[in-house]
Short mmCIF file of C-alpha atoms and ligand atoms in Angstrom, two decimals:
data_model
loop_
_atom_site.label_atom_id
_atom_site.label_comp_id
_atom_site.label_asym_id
_atom_site.label_seq_id
_atom_site.Cartn_x
_atom_site.Cartn_y
_atom_site.Cartn_z
CA MET A 99 0.00 0.00 0.00
CA ASP A 100 1.16 3.56 -0.73
CA GLU A 101 2.54 5.48 2.20
CA PHE A 102 0.24 8.21 3.51
CA ASP A 103 1.44 11.59 2.22
CA ALA A 104 0.76 14.28 4.85
CA SER A 105 2.07 17.18 2.75
CA ARG A 106 -0.03 20.16 1.71
CA SER A 107 0.83 19.53 -1.94
CA ALA A 108 -0.62 16.01 -1.68
CA ALA A 109 -3.85 17.57 -0.35
CA ARG A 110 -3.95 19.88 -3.36
CA MET A 111 -3.44 16.94 -5.70
CA ARG A 112 -6.35 15.11 -4.10
CA ASP A 113 -8.53 18.18 -4.64
CA ALA A 114 -7.46 18.48 -8.26
CA GLU A 115 -8.60 14.88 -8.82
CA SER A 116 -11.96 15.35 -7.11
CA ALA A 117 -14.99 15.82 -9.33
CA LEU A 118 -16.83 17.78 -6.62
CA THR A 119 -14.29 20.45 -5.74
CA GLY A 120 -16.14 23.05 -7.86
CA LEU A 121 -19.22 22.84 -5.62
CA GLN A 122 -17.46 24.96 -3.01
CA ALA A 123 -17.98 28.07 -5.14
CA ARG A 124 -21.76 27.78 -4.66
CA PHE A 125 -21.42 28.39 -0.90
CA ASP A 126 -20.37 31.37 1.23
CA THR A 127 -17.92 30.80 4.04
CA PRO A 128 -18.04 33.53 6.71
CA ASP A 129 -14.75 35.43 7.06
CA ASP A 130 -13.07 32.94 4.74
CA ALA A 131 -12.87 30.55 7.65
CA THR A 132 -12.17 26.86 7.36
CA TYR A 133 -15.69 25.71 8.12
CA LEU A 134 -15.86 22.24 9.63
CA ASP A 135 -19.19 22.60 11.41
CA GLY A 136 -21.58 21.58 8.65
CA ASN A 137 -22.91 18.78 10.84
CA SER A 138 -24.35 21.46 13.13
CA LEU A 139 -25.34 24.13 10.62
CA GLY A 140 -24.60 23.83 6.93
CA LEU A 141 -23.44 26.94 5.07
CA HIS A 142 -25.47 29.51 3.17
CA GLY A 143 -25.52 28.66 -0.51
CA GLU A 144 -26.74 30.67 -3.48
CA ASP A 145 -29.17 27.95 -4.58
CA ALA A 146 -31.03 27.82 -1.25
CA ALA A 147 -30.98 31.62 -1.01
CA GLU A 148 -32.57 31.92 -4.48
CA THR A 149 -35.51 29.64 -3.71
CA LEU A 150 -36.05 31.40 -0.38
CA GLN A 151 -36.09 34.75 -2.19
CA ARG A 152 -38.47 33.30 -4.79
CA ALA A 153 -40.99 32.51 -2.03
CA VAL A 154 -40.63 35.99 -0.54
CA ASP A 155 -41.26 37.52 -3.99
CA GLN A 156 -44.31 35.30 -4.47
CA TRP A 157 -45.70 36.50 -1.15
CA ARG A 158 -45.29 40.09 -2.34
CA ASP A 159 -46.65 39.47 -5.85
CA LEU A 160 -49.39 36.92 -5.24
CA GLY A 161 -50.48 37.24 -1.62
CA ILE A 162 -52.79 34.41 -0.64
CA GLU A 163 -53.01 33.20 -4.24
CA ALA A 164 -49.47 31.86 -3.85
CA TRP A 165 -50.83 28.84 -1.98
CA THR A 166 -52.10 27.52 -5.30
CA GLU A 167 -50.69 29.83 -8.02
CA ALA A 168 -47.01 30.07 -7.06
CA ASP A 169 -44.56 27.89 -8.94
CA PRO A 170 -44.32 25.50 -7.18
CA PRO A 171 -47.56 26.03 -5.21
CA TRP A 172 -46.88 26.53 -1.52
CA PHE A 173 -49.73 24.18 -0.73
CA ASP A 174 -47.75 21.25 -2.18
CA TYR A 175 -44.35 22.05 -0.66
CA GLY A 176 -44.35 19.13 1.82
CA GLU A 177 -45.15 16.46 -0.76
CA LEU A 178 -42.98 17.94 -3.55
CA LEU A 179 -39.95 18.20 -1.29
CA GLY A 180 -40.75 14.78 0.16
CA ASP A 181 -40.60 13.11 -3.24
CA ARG A 182 -37.26 14.73 -3.96
CA LEU A 183 -35.93 13.66 -0.57
CA ALA A 184 -37.13 10.14 -1.36
CA GLY A 185 -34.70 10.17 -4.28
CA ILE A 186 -31.68 10.64 -2.02
CA LEU A 187 -32.88 8.29 0.71
CA GLY A 188 -33.83 5.24 -1.30
CA ALA A 189 -37.54 5.72 -0.66
CA LYS A 190 -40.54 5.46 -2.96
CA PRO A 191 -42.75 8.40 -3.96
CA GLY A 192 -45.20 9.13 -1.16
CA GLU A 193 -42.97 7.63 1.55
CA CYS A 194 -41.34 10.97 2.52
CA VAL A 195 -42.65 14.39 3.38
CA ALA A 196 -40.99 17.64 4.48
CA ALA A 197 -42.76 18.75 7.63
CA ASN A 198 -42.51 19.91 11.23
CA SER A 199 -39.25 19.74 13.22
CA THR A 200 -37.16 16.69 13.97
CA THR A 201 -38.23 16.54 17.60
CA VAL A 202 -41.92 16.92 16.72
CA ASN A 203 -41.54 14.15 14.15
CA ILE A 204 -40.03 11.85 16.80
CA HIS A 205 -43.05 12.56 19.02
CA THR A 206 -45.64 11.80 16.36
CA LEU A 207 -43.90 8.80 14.79
CA VAL A 208 -42.79 7.06 17.98
CA GLY A 209 -46.24 7.76 19.44
CA GLY A 210 -48.06 6.41 16.39
CA PHE A 211 -45.90 3.29 16.09
CA LEU A 212 -46.11 2.62 19.84
CA ASP A 213 -49.89 2.58 19.51
CA ALA A 214 -49.74 0.28 16.49
CA ALA A 215 -47.28 -2.19 18.05
CA ASP A 216 -47.96 -5.22 20.23
CA GLY A 217 -45.08 -4.46 22.61
CA THR A 218 -44.70 -1.68 25.17
CA ASP A 219 -40.96 -0.89 25.21
CA VAL A 220 -38.78 1.42 23.13
CA VAL A 221 -35.13 0.47 22.65
CA VAL A 222 -32.69 3.38 22.34
CA ASN A 223 -28.97 3.71 23.13
CA GLU A 224 -26.96 5.53 25.76
CA LEU A 225 -25.08 7.70 23.23
CA ASP A 226 -28.21 9.20 21.64
CA PHE A 227 -28.77 12.92 21.14
CA PRO A 228 -30.86 13.91 24.20
CA THR A 229 -33.92 15.27 22.37
CA ASP A 230 -34.69 11.74 21.14
CA HIS A 231 -34.92 10.43 24.70
CA TYR A 232 -36.93 13.44 25.91
CA ALA A 233 -39.55 12.91 23.20
CA ILE A 234 -39.71 9.13 23.61
CA CYS A 235 -40.02 9.34 27.41
CA ALA A 236 -42.85 11.86 27.01
CA GLN A 237 -44.63 9.47 24.62
CA LEU A 238 -44.22 6.55 27.02
CA GLU A 239 -45.49 8.64 29.95
CA ALA A 240 -48.50 9.81 27.93
CA ARG A 241 -49.48 6.12 27.68
CA GLY A 242 -48.97 5.47 31.39
CA LEU A 243 -45.71 3.60 30.70
CA ASP A 244 -42.94 4.47 33.17
CA PRO A 245 -39.72 5.16 31.20
CA ASP A 246 -37.72 3.51 34.01
CA ASP A 247 -39.38 0.26 32.96
CA HIS A 248 -40.15 0.81 29.29
CA LEU A 249 -37.23 2.80 27.88
CA VAL A 250 -34.58 0.13 27.30
CA VAL A 251 -31.14 1.59 26.74
CA ALA A 252 -28.56 -0.36 24.71
CA GLU A 253 -25.13 0.13 26.18
CA SER A 254 -21.85 1.09 24.60
CA GLU A 255 -18.76 -1.02 25.32
CA ASP A 256 -16.27 1.76 24.62
CA GLY A 257 -18.19 5.00 25.25
CA ARG A 258 -17.96 5.82 21.54
CA THR A 259 -19.90 3.25 19.56
CA ILE A 260 -22.97 1.01 19.70
CA THR A 261 -22.76 -2.46 18.21
CA SER A 262 -25.65 -4.26 16.54
CA ASP A 263 -25.10 -6.99 19.17
CA ALA A 264 -25.76 -4.44 21.93
CA VAL A 265 -29.03 -3.54 20.20
CA ALA A 266 -29.92 -7.23 19.86
CA ASP A 267 -29.25 -7.76 23.59
CA ALA A 268 -31.62 -4.89 24.46
CA VAL A 269 -34.52 -6.16 22.32
CA SER A 270 -37.15 -8.55 23.72
CA GLU A 271 -40.70 -9.73 23.02
CA ASP A 272 -41.87 -6.58 24.84
CA THR A 273 -40.18 -4.27 22.35
CA ALA A 274 -42.57 -2.11 20.35
CA VAL A 275 -40.04 0.14 18.61
CA VAL A 276 -36.26 0.13 18.16
CA PHE A 277 -35.27 3.77 17.60
CA MET A 278 -31.65 4.44 16.70
CA PRO A 279 -29.62 7.16 15.03
CA SER A 280 -28.05 6.36 11.68
CA VAL A 281 -24.91 8.22 12.81
CA LEU A 282 -23.99 8.93 16.43
CA TYR A 283 -23.76 12.68 16.92
CA ARG A 284 -20.59 12.55 19.00
CA SER A 285 -18.32 9.83 17.59
CA GLY A 286 -19.66 9.86 14.03
CA GLN A 287 -20.18 6.07 13.98
CA LEU A 288 -22.49 4.98 11.15
CA LEU A 289 -24.73 2.24 12.55
CA ASP A 290 -25.78 -0.77 10.51
CA VAL A 291 -29.30 0.30 9.53
CA ASP A 292 -30.05 -2.99 7.71
CA ALA A 293 -28.91 -5.19 10.60
CA ILE A 294 -30.78 -3.17 13.23
CA THR A 295 -33.94 -3.23 11.13
CA ASP A 296 -33.69 -7.02 10.86
CA ILE A 297 -33.14 -7.35 14.63
CA ALA A 298 -36.27 -5.30 15.32
CA HIS A 299 -38.35 -7.28 12.82
CA GLU A 300 -37.17 -10.65 14.18
CA HIS A 301 -38.78 -9.60 17.48
CA GLY A 302 -41.96 -8.29 15.90
CA ALA A 303 -40.96 -4.67 16.61
CA TYR A 304 -40.80 -1.60 14.38
CA ALA A 305 -37.46 -0.06 13.38
CA GLY A 306 -37.21 3.74 13.32
CA PHE A 307 -34.15 5.93 12.72
CA ASP A 308 -32.98 9.49 13.36
CA LEU A 309 -31.07 10.41 10.20
CA ALA A 310 -30.06 13.91 11.36
CA HIS A 311 -26.36 13.19 10.85
CA SER A 312 -26.60 11.23 7.63
CA VAL A 313 -29.20 12.83 5.35
CA GLY A 314 -27.38 14.50 2.46
CA VAL A 315 -24.04 12.87 3.21
CA VAL A 316 -24.72 9.12 3.39
CA ASP A 317 -26.55 7.15 0.70
CA HIS A 318 -29.49 5.33 2.26
CA ASP A 319 -31.78 2.62 0.94
CA LEU A 320 -34.67 2.97 3.36
CA HIS A 321 -37.38 1.18 1.39
CA ARG A 322 -35.32 -1.86 0.46
CA ALA A 323 -33.92 -2.16 4.00
CA GLY A 324 -37.50 -2.30 5.30
CA VAL A 325 -36.99 0.61 7.71
CA ASP A 326 -40.43 1.35 9.21
CA PHE A 327 -40.03 5.08 9.77
CA ALA A 328 -37.36 7.77 9.96
CA VAL A 329 -36.92 11.46 10.79
CA TRP A 330 -34.24 14.03 9.93
CA CYS A 331 -33.43 17.73 9.84
CA SER A 332 -32.43 19.77 6.79
CA TYR A 333 -30.08 22.31 8.34
CA LYS A 334 -26.96 20.13 8.61
CA TYR A 335 -25.55 18.48 5.49
CA LEU A 336 -28.56 19.50 3.39
CA ASN A 337 -27.67 23.18 3.89
CA ALA A 338 -31.29 24.41 3.95
CA GLY A 339 -30.65 26.97 6.69
CA PRO A 340 -31.18 27.39 10.43
CA GLY A 341 -34.39 25.76 11.65
CA ALA A 342 -35.25 24.57 8.14
CA VAL A 343 -38.23 22.26 7.76
CA ALA A 344 -37.55 18.69 8.88
CA GLY A 345 -38.52 15.49 7.10
CA LEU A 346 -39.97 12.08 7.78
CA PHE A 347 -40.28 8.69 6.10
CA VAL A 348 -43.02 6.10 6.55
CA HIS A 349 -42.57 2.79 4.72
CA GLU A 350 -45.40 1.96 2.35
CA ASP A 351 -46.13 -1.20 4.38
CA ASN A 352 -47.01 1.06 7.34
CA TRP A 353 -49.37 3.51 5.68
CA ASP A 354 -52.17 2.10 7.83
CA VAL A 355 -50.50 3.37 11.03
CA ASP A 356 -52.34 6.44 12.34
CA PRO A 357 -50.39 9.66 12.93
CA HIS A 358 -50.17 10.33 16.65
CA LEU A 359 -50.26 14.12 16.33
CA ALA A 360 -53.11 14.77 13.94
CA GLY A 361 -53.50 18.14 12.23
CA TRP A 362 -55.33 19.60 9.27
CA TRP A 363 -52.21 19.82 7.09
CA GLY A 364 -52.05 16.02 7.24
CA ASN A 365 -55.66 15.63 6.17
CA ASP A 366 -56.47 14.18 2.80
CA ASP A 367 -56.28 17.07 0.28
CA ALA A 368 -59.67 16.15 -1.15
CA THR A 369 -61.47 16.99 2.10
CA GLN A 370 -59.05 19.36 3.84
CA PHE A 371 -61.08 22.45 3.01
CA GLN A 372 -64.45 20.87 3.73
CA MET A 373 -63.55 21.61 7.33
CA GLU A 374 -65.03 18.41 8.68
CA GLN A 375 -64.45 17.71 12.37
CA HIS A 376 -63.23 14.20 11.62
CA PHE A 377 -59.52 13.81 10.66
CA ARG A 378 -58.92 11.72 7.53
CA PRO A 379 -55.18 11.36 7.08
CA ALA A 380 -53.76 11.68 3.58
CA GLU A 381 -52.19 8.51 2.23
CA GLY A 382 -48.51 7.93 2.97
CA ALA A 383 -46.06 10.17 4.73
CA ALA A 384 -48.19 13.23 3.86
CA GLY A 385 -50.70 12.22 6.53
CA TRP A 386 -48.06 12.91 9.21
CA GLN A 387 -47.92 16.65 8.47
CA ILE A 388 -49.52 18.63 11.29
CA GLY A 389 -50.01 22.37 10.76
CA THR A 390 -49.49 24.81 7.88
CA VAL A 391 -46.13 24.28 6.20
CA ASN A 392 -43.58 26.92 7.28
CA VAL A 393 -43.08 28.28 3.78
CA PHE A 394 -39.91 30.27 4.47
CA SER A 395 -38.32 27.38 6.33
CA ALA A 396 -39.15 25.00 3.51
CA ALA A 397 -38.43 27.16 0.45
CA PRO A 398 -34.61 27.04 0.75
CA LEU A 399 -34.73 23.24 0.66
CA PHE A 400 -35.73 23.35 -3.03
CA GLY A 401 -32.45 25.07 -3.95
CA ALA A 402 -30.46 23.00 -1.48
CA LEU A 403 -31.78 19.81 -3.10
CA ASP A 404 -30.83 21.10 -6.56
CA VAL A 405 -27.23 20.99 -5.33
CA VAL A 406 -27.54 17.48 -3.88
CA GLU A 407 -29.14 16.16 -7.06
CA ALA A 408 -26.62 17.85 -9.35
CA ALA A 409 -23.70 16.42 -7.39
CA GLY A 410 -25.30 13.01 -6.80
CA ILE A 411 -25.65 11.41 -3.38
CA ASP A 412 -23.28 8.55 -4.24
CA GLU A 413 -20.58 11.00 -5.35
CA LEU A 414 -21.12 13.11 -2.24
CA ARG A 415 -20.74 10.01 -0.07
CA ASP A 416 -17.52 9.00 -1.89
CA HIS A 417 -16.09 12.49 -1.49
CA SER A 418 -17.06 12.57 2.18
CA VAL A 419 -15.41 9.19 2.81
CA SER A 420 -12.26 10.46 1.10
CA LEU A 421 -12.21 13.60 3.28
CA THR A 422 -12.78 11.74 6.57
CA TRP A 423 -10.20 9.08 5.61
CA TYR A 424 -7.71 11.84 4.88
CA LEU A 425 -8.48 13.64 8.14
CA ILE A 426 -7.99 10.45 10.17
CA GLY A 427 -4.70 9.82 8.34
CA LEU A 428 -3.45 13.31 9.17
CA VAL A 429 -4.41 12.96 12.85
CA ASP A 430 -2.47 9.69 13.01
CA GLU A 431 0.57 11.26 11.35
CA ARG A 432 0.65 14.69 12.91
CA LEU A 433 -1.31 14.67 16.16
CA PRO A 434 -0.06 11.73 18.20
CA GLU A 435 -1.39 13.29 21.44
CA CYS A 436 -4.96 13.04 20.06
CA ALA A 437 -7.08 9.92 19.61
CA VAL A 438 -9.52 9.26 16.79
CA GLY A 439 -12.89 8.42 18.34
CA THR A 440 -14.54 7.53 15.02
CA PRO A 441 -14.50 4.03 13.51
CA ARG A 442 -11.84 3.68 10.86
CA GLU A 443 -13.79 1.44 8.50
CA ALA A 444 -15.44 3.60 5.83
CA ASP A 445 -18.75 1.76 6.11
CA ARG A 446 -18.89 2.51 9.84
CA ARG A 447 -18.23 6.25 9.47
CA GLY A 448 -20.68 9.08 8.84
CA GLY A 449 -19.61 12.54 7.69
CA HIS A 450 -17.63 13.77 10.68
CA VAL A 451 -14.62 12.76 12.73
CA ALA A 452 -14.26 12.95 16.52
CA ILE A 453 -10.82 13.96 17.70
CA GLU A 454 -10.35 13.23 21.39
CA HIS A 455 -8.09 15.19 23.71
CA PRO A 456 -8.45 16.02 27.44
CA ASP A 457 -8.35 19.74 26.55
CA ALA A 458 -10.90 19.46 23.74
CA GLY A 459 -12.93 22.49 24.90
CA ALA A 460 -9.91 24.82 24.99
CA LEU A 461 -8.61 23.45 21.69
CA SER A 462 -11.97 24.06 19.98
CA ARG A 463 -12.07 27.64 21.14
CA ALA A 464 -8.47 28.26 20.11
CA LEU A 465 -9.23 26.82 16.68
CA ARG A 466 -12.30 29.03 16.25
CA ASP A 467 -10.27 32.10 17.15
CA ARG A 468 -7.84 31.14 14.38
CA GLY A 469 -10.58 30.78 11.79
CA VAL A 470 -11.14 27.03 11.98
CA VAL A 471 -14.79 26.51 12.89
CA VAL A 472 -15.28 23.22 14.73
CA ASP A 473 -17.42 22.26 17.67
CA TYR A 474 -16.86 20.77 21.06
CA ARG A 475 -18.80 17.95 22.62
CA PRO A 476 -17.95 17.50 26.31
CA PRO A 477 -15.97 16.08 27.84
CA ASN A 478 -13.19 15.41 25.35
CA VAL A 479 -14.34 15.60 21.72
CA VAL A 480 -13.55 18.13 19.01
CA ARG A 481 -15.89 17.38 16.10
CA LEU A 482 -14.65 18.11 12.59
CA ALA A 483 -17.12 17.75 9.76
CA PRO A 484 -15.49 18.10 6.34
CA SER A 485 -18.76 18.58 4.48
CA PRO A 486 -18.29 17.28 0.93
CA TYR A 487 -20.25 20.28 -0.39
CA TYR A 488 -17.66 22.92 0.46
CA VAL A 489 -14.64 21.49 2.27
CA SER A 490 -11.50 20.51 0.38
CA HIS A 491 -8.64 18.21 1.34
CA GLU A 492 -6.51 21.33 1.62
CA ASP A 493 -8.99 22.80 4.15
CA VAL A 494 -8.63 19.61 6.18
CA TRP A 495 -4.86 19.92 5.96
CA SER A 496 -5.03 23.56 7.19
CA ALA A 497 -7.23 22.63 10.14
CA VAL A 498 -4.87 19.90 11.28
CA ASP A 499 -1.88 22.18 10.74
CA GLU A 500 -3.52 24.85 12.90
CA LEU A 501 -4.21 22.30 15.61
CA ARG A 502 -0.57 21.16 15.47
CA GLU A 503 0.58 24.76 15.95
CA ILE A 504 -1.80 25.33 18.86
CA LEU A 505 -0.55 22.20 20.60
CA ASP A 506 3.11 23.04 19.93
CA SER A 507 2.75 26.56 21.33
CA ASP A 508 0.33 25.58 24.16
CA ALA A 509 -1.89 28.41 22.85
CA HIS A 510 -4.97 26.52 24.06
CA GLU A 511 -3.91 26.99 27.68
CA ASP A 512 -5.18 30.58 27.49
CA TYR A 513 -8.66 29.21 26.67
CA ARG A 514 -9.00 26.79 29.56
CA GLU A 515 -10.85 29.24 31.77
CA THR A 516 -13.11 30.71 29.08
CA GLU A 517 -16.77 29.86 29.22
CA GLN A 518 -17.76 26.50 27.79
CA THR A 519 -20.30 27.13 25.08
CA VAL A 520 -21.70 24.27 23.10
CA THR A 521 -23.06 25.26 19.74
C1 PLP B 149 -29.38 13.31 16.23
C2 PLP B 149 -30.15 14.58 16.36
N1 PLP B 149 -31.49 14.54 16.44
C3 PLP B 149 -32.23 15.68 16.57
C4 PLP B 149 -31.60 16.91 16.60
C5 PLP B 149 -32.36 18.20 16.79
O1 PLP B 149 -33.69 18.17 16.54
P1 PLP B 149 -34.49 19.54 16.20
O2 PLP B 149 -34.24 19.85 14.78
O3 PLP B 149 -35.89 19.23 16.53
O4 PLP B 149 -33.93 20.61 17.08
C6 PLP B 149 -30.22 16.99 16.50
C7 PLP B 149 -29.56 18.32 16.52
O5 PLP B 149 -28.39 18.49 16.37
C8 PLP B 149 -29.48 15.80 16.38
O6 PLP B 149 -28.15 15.84 16.31
#
């Protein structure tokens, strides 16, 4: 095997060979920083900005008529965006919709599938993003199920990753729903969606996933895998802007499951404006919409998806794997005092890399002050997300070089006492 070349010129050569390097020009990086935080908030791009502006202009020019007369009609945003999202998630038309927020979608989907299931327990894992547990516990409590007894938490052996075996150990005949992230928000481990789905089904349970850290950067095959339902946000790798509309997937085999949080936007279009007091959910994922689509939070997703489709989700995934592989190689070569907390196998990695160091908080702040935007996840993780949309190998090289300099000069020591902010 070729020796790993940690030189800046080798990074430039990798960029020259990459088909996606030109995408970077479609995005704006504040203060010309090296932006490695796209797994928290993706960057502003001209495509998303244009479709947001288009909706603002339609509001001015058409007023209320824009619900039906705008191109595309606002009324259909959820379904139109859903069908385009289906294309990058391996779903069929009608199985996805853009609606609500991620946390609200967890409430309605976990609630609905809990009611439809035979079991009473929800299996999660100890490394989950907290909002998932908050929502699931609330849904259990609403059904008189004490989370101490009915929230079953799969454990991590190393504090970084969750194995499929750990999920299998947590599942029982009482399991109603197995709800897991596709990618762990701290370590960046990509879980085995197919295997976990099979484990759930072998026990007669539903399999649901939080795709917040994989949508737009990992190629999924939700329908074929038999995933029962999924949720995600659009403001990370999809670059649709802060608080952008979220999305959800309901497998065609589960279209008979009733939405837990019913609302008129999820009603069948044919009778929505008859204003009947009885809720008749639309067929498919559309029935899980709740209230009026947030037009200005959804409009940028049209432009953002133009970029994803033009680049191709498989190409984006390949580029992302190349960037994370390169980042891990540089950490090994140049930062021996840091550990890589992310699995090294490409098929077990999402879009970001966790670098572990006891002074991670101070290092993150020192990096930000030097124009390298990363984030810190207590107690010891600096997360670096080389988004394939706008980060080059050379950017990765610069970030690691900056970190090397900070460590060599002990510059981070000045940041130890500064306030710990987690953004
Ligand atoms: C895994 C995961 N789920 C959910 C969320 C947030 O959900 P919401 O968009 O409702 O704030 C995040 C936010 O970073 C996340 O990382």
